[in-house]
Amino acid sequence: MAAIKLETLLFDVPGVGPRFGRKLAQLGLRTVQDLLWHFPSRYEDFSQIYRIADLEPGQQATIRGLIQDVEIRRTWRKRMTIIEAVIADNSGSIRAVWFNQPYLLNILRVGRVGNFAGKVSISDGELYLSHPTHEMVGRDEEAETRHTGRLVPIYPETRGLTSKGLRFLIQPLLKMIDEVPEWMPSSILEAQRLPEINQALRTIHFPEAIEDATAAKNRFSFEDLFLLQLFHLSQKLKLAREKAPRVQTDIERLKKTVEALPFTLTQTQKQSLWEILKDMEQPRPMNRLLQGDVGSGKTVVATLAALVVHENNFQTALMAPTEVLARQHFETLRNLLGKIGVHLHEHDRMPSVGMLTASGAEICYGENLSEKTTKSKLANEVRRGSVPILVGTHALIERSVKFNHLGLVVVDEQHRFGVRQRQALARGQSALVPHFLSMSATPIPRTLMLTVFGDLDISTITELPSGRKNIVTKVVSSENRPKAYAFIRGQVKRGRQAFVICPRIDPPKEDVAKTPQNRYEAFLKLDVKSVKEEYEKLSKKIFPDLRLAMLHGQMKSKEKESIMRTFRDGKTDILVSTSVVEVGVDVPNATIMMIEGSERFGLAQLYQFRGRVGRGGHQSFCFLFTDSNAKTTNARLKAILEAKNGFELAEKDLKIRGPGEFLGEAQTGLPDIAMKALEDIELVKSSREAAVGVLRDDPSLKNHPLLRERLSAFQKEIHLE
Ligand code: ADP
Ligand code: MG
């Protein structure tokens, strides 16, 4: 028999066989490593073997005894079979009962000795074991057990694979497998007091004591965070070896520009701008995240940076996630440049800002004069280098767009912008890699900042421009809905606008409720407001005299764009929408944000919704509707009332909802154990220190070949770049 290693296919493991191997593969378990890294979620303590006479009702216990009697019965409907056995040890005897497992007759033979582990129940004053896990042990007292008489691993529900089945597979495998070479540096394991890999693997599945299982789990958590940070930190090192355009700041000139702004920059705006300019003076690419609440003035900071880049004869690309946002940026830039009175060119007929989206192109000349143009014309100007700032959507990454000398890429509301995308933007030009600035209003908890976004340097704008009013926020129960409607009407009369957010698009369908479980879920969802129904109700019954529109993700993007534009232009009074309005849209005239079923949204999301209002000079309001009286719901909604800023809220949200909320689809590749570990700031810090330490002495990991191998496998596993 060939040696069994981590990379051995489960097909080739004795006892697995092709059919079972296929089934495992369907569940994503292909190699020995896949299987061994399928960790238990908890353990059932069956370690002590009880005397039957000592059993008490309600207890989880293992007994060891002789099967004295077995019988099978069918219920009158002949639908169910019941097997009853009598098991005895030298202290007494007890009944054990199983439903619908007739094949047990082959195993539970009178005269055999077995362990039986399960819950002790009581009926008519008589104790019995209901559905105990059984394991025949023969008469050998010392025989090792798998399912009983020990801490028994319980695995996460996996389709078609029971915990028992997994124990059957994993226990012998742990014996057959060759020694696994340790990839973690031993100095780190020692410093952190973590078990070595072979021991950790054995004890996470079959621990002698619960402390051993915990230690093993800690090792794997630590390891995942360590690898994650090792990856990001080495990306950072790699990037630092690339060449970037040197952008020098003419301080005097910058001062004049800043003085020409129609407002004074806040302290942290200045600080952030400074950090950005300092980075760009370096001959290596900046990789920075600029974070700050909506309306804190990030775009202004990015614009000032782009001006400095332009003075150094480099172009800037500014990318937004949607057309509406791209247009908004385009207009902000145009206005701002107009106000500052900077002429990007001596000649007024030279373009200053261009905009490119899937649906068209525009160029702005001199002050405030903008013209529609064709994509190819704009692309030509960009290629010639005569467009200093190009704003757009993902259309900017298209092949037809080539910059002449791209110096800075600014990306709005998209945290992950890979090196590859950056290279695509800079394609066709010299070997220089442009500087990169990501802007985000989504507050990110510190643990995620260090791990998942660990390759980015961070600037934070912490204060809102002065004069901004607080948004009055209230949790409203459904009885008060009429009052809220009356209030909305009052605001609209004064010329203001309102958002109404609903958790879903369509009303729930009742016919999907096939199983009882689905029926129950459907019942729970019945009350959830849908955009379509609310829109019907509000436009026909409540506000027939007002102008309403509806917006949701099933619409074509053209349609969405035009609805958003109409609302932004003040031609709609009330916009009924799903969460699609979440990011970045700026409608200064909107003063009411009404959120239905608010308990269904994450705190960070609610915070984003609220940030859609209060952007103009008018007092704004946020109403959180909830039908839930649950304490936790209210605690959550209260958090949003009390939080001073988005970051505080993000930390709370992380505790309540876990990291998945923040990371979304992109990072679902992270193992569960790593996701859990991301909530632990101490573990994040210590693993980061360890990763920094390793890279300091050995930046390319050439002295740690096993670790390097493990890192590259990990990268592939979790779909990092
Ligand atoms: P963000 O991109 O962070 O959402 P913006 O840069 O779009 O914020 O700024 C929001 C609004 O506030 C804009 O109208 C902008 O002109 C204005 N603004 C930015 N900084 C200041 C400031 N320091 N003082 C007053 N208004 C400001
Ligand atoms: Mg913005």
Short mmCIF file of N, CA and C in Angstrom, two decimals, residues 37-41 156-158 217 220-221 224 659 667-679 718:
data_model
loop_
_atom_site.label_atom_id
_atom_site.label_comp_id
_atom_site.label_asym_id
_atom_site.label_seq_id
_atom_site.Cartn_x
_atom_site.Cartn_y
_atom_site.Cartn_z
N TRP A 37 -9.26 18.45 7.50
CA TRP A 37 -9.52 19.85 7.85
C TRP A 37 -11.01 20.14 8.00
N HIS A 38 -11.79 19.09 7.92
CA HIS A 38 -13.21 19.22 8.21
C HIS A 38 -13.34 19.01 9.72
N PHE A 39 -13.29 20.12 10.46
CA PHE A 39 -13.17 20.03 11.91
C PHE A 39 -14.52 19.89 12.60
N PRO A 40 -14.51 19.23 13.76
CA PRO A 40 -15.76 19.15 14.53
C PRO A 40 -16.18 20.55 14.98
N SER A 41 -17.48 20.74 15.11
CA SER A 41 -17.93 22.03 15.61
C SER A 41 -18.06 21.99 17.13
N PRO A 156 -20.00 19.60 11.74
CA PRO A 156 -21.06 20.46 11.20
C PRO A 156 -21.90 19.66 10.22
N GLU A 157 -23.20 19.89 10.20
CA GLU A 157 -24.10 19.22 9.27
C GLU A 157 -23.55 19.31 7.85
N THR A 158 -23.31 18.19 7.26
CA THR A 158 -22.89 18.21 5.86
C THR A 158 -23.83 17.27 5.14
N LYS A 217 -7.61 23.70 18.30
CA LYS A 217 -8.41 24.69 17.58
C LYS A 217 -7.67 26.03 17.52
N PHE A 220 -5.08 26.03 14.84
CA PHE A 220 -5.57 26.20 13.47
C PHE A 220 -6.10 27.62 13.23
N SER A 221 -6.72 28.21 14.25
CA SER A 221 -7.16 29.61 14.11
C SER A 221 -5.96 30.52 13.90
N ASP A 224 -4.42 30.10 10.44
CA ASP A 224 -5.15 30.74 9.35
C ASP A 224 -4.93 32.25 9.34
N PRO A 659 -17.96 38.30 10.67
CA PRO A 659 -17.24 38.97 9.58
C PRO A 659 -17.88 38.80 8.21
N GLN A 667 -15.04 36.88 0.12
CA GLN A 667 -14.17 36.17 1.03
C GLN A 667 -14.82 34.93 1.60
N THR A 668 -15.86 34.43 0.98
CA THR A 668 -16.51 33.28 1.57
C THR A 668 -15.60 32.06 1.53
N GLY A 669 -14.50 32.16 0.80
CA GLY A 669 -13.55 31.06 0.75
C GLY A 669 -12.82 30.85 2.06
N LEU A 670 -12.89 31.80 2.95
CA LEU A 670 -12.19 31.64 4.22
C LEU A 670 -12.80 30.50 5.02
N PRO A 671 -11.95 29.64 5.59
CA PRO A 671 -12.48 28.56 6.41
C PRO A 671 -13.26 29.13 7.61
N ASP A 672 -14.25 28.37 8.06
CA ASP A 672 -15.07 28.81 9.20
C ASP A 672 -14.23 29.23 10.39
N ILE A 673 -13.20 28.43 10.61
CA ILE A 673 -12.40 28.65 11.80
C ILE A 673 -11.69 30.00 11.70
N ALA A 674 -11.32 30.38 10.48
CA ALA A 674 -10.67 31.68 10.28
C ALA A 674 -11.68 32.81 10.42
N MET A 675 -12.89 32.57 9.91
CA MET A 675 -13.93 33.59 10.03
C MET A 675 -14.18 33.90 11.51
N LYS A 676 -14.24 32.84 12.29
CA LYS A 676 -14.48 33.00 13.72
C LYS A 676 -13.30 33.76 14.35
N ALA A 677 -12.12 33.35 13.94
CA ALA A 677 -10.92 33.94 14.53
C ALA A 677 -10.80 35.42 14.23
N LEU A 678 -11.42 35.85 13.11
CA LEU A 678 -11.34 37.26 12.73
C LEU A 678 -12.00 38.18 13.74
N GLU A 679 -12.77 37.59 14.65
CA GLU A 679 -13.43 38.43 15.64
C GLU A 679 -12.54 38.66 16.86
N ILE A 718 -8.52 29.93 -0.70
CA ILE A 718 -9.45 30.99 -0.35
C ILE A 718 -9.54 32.04 -1.45
#
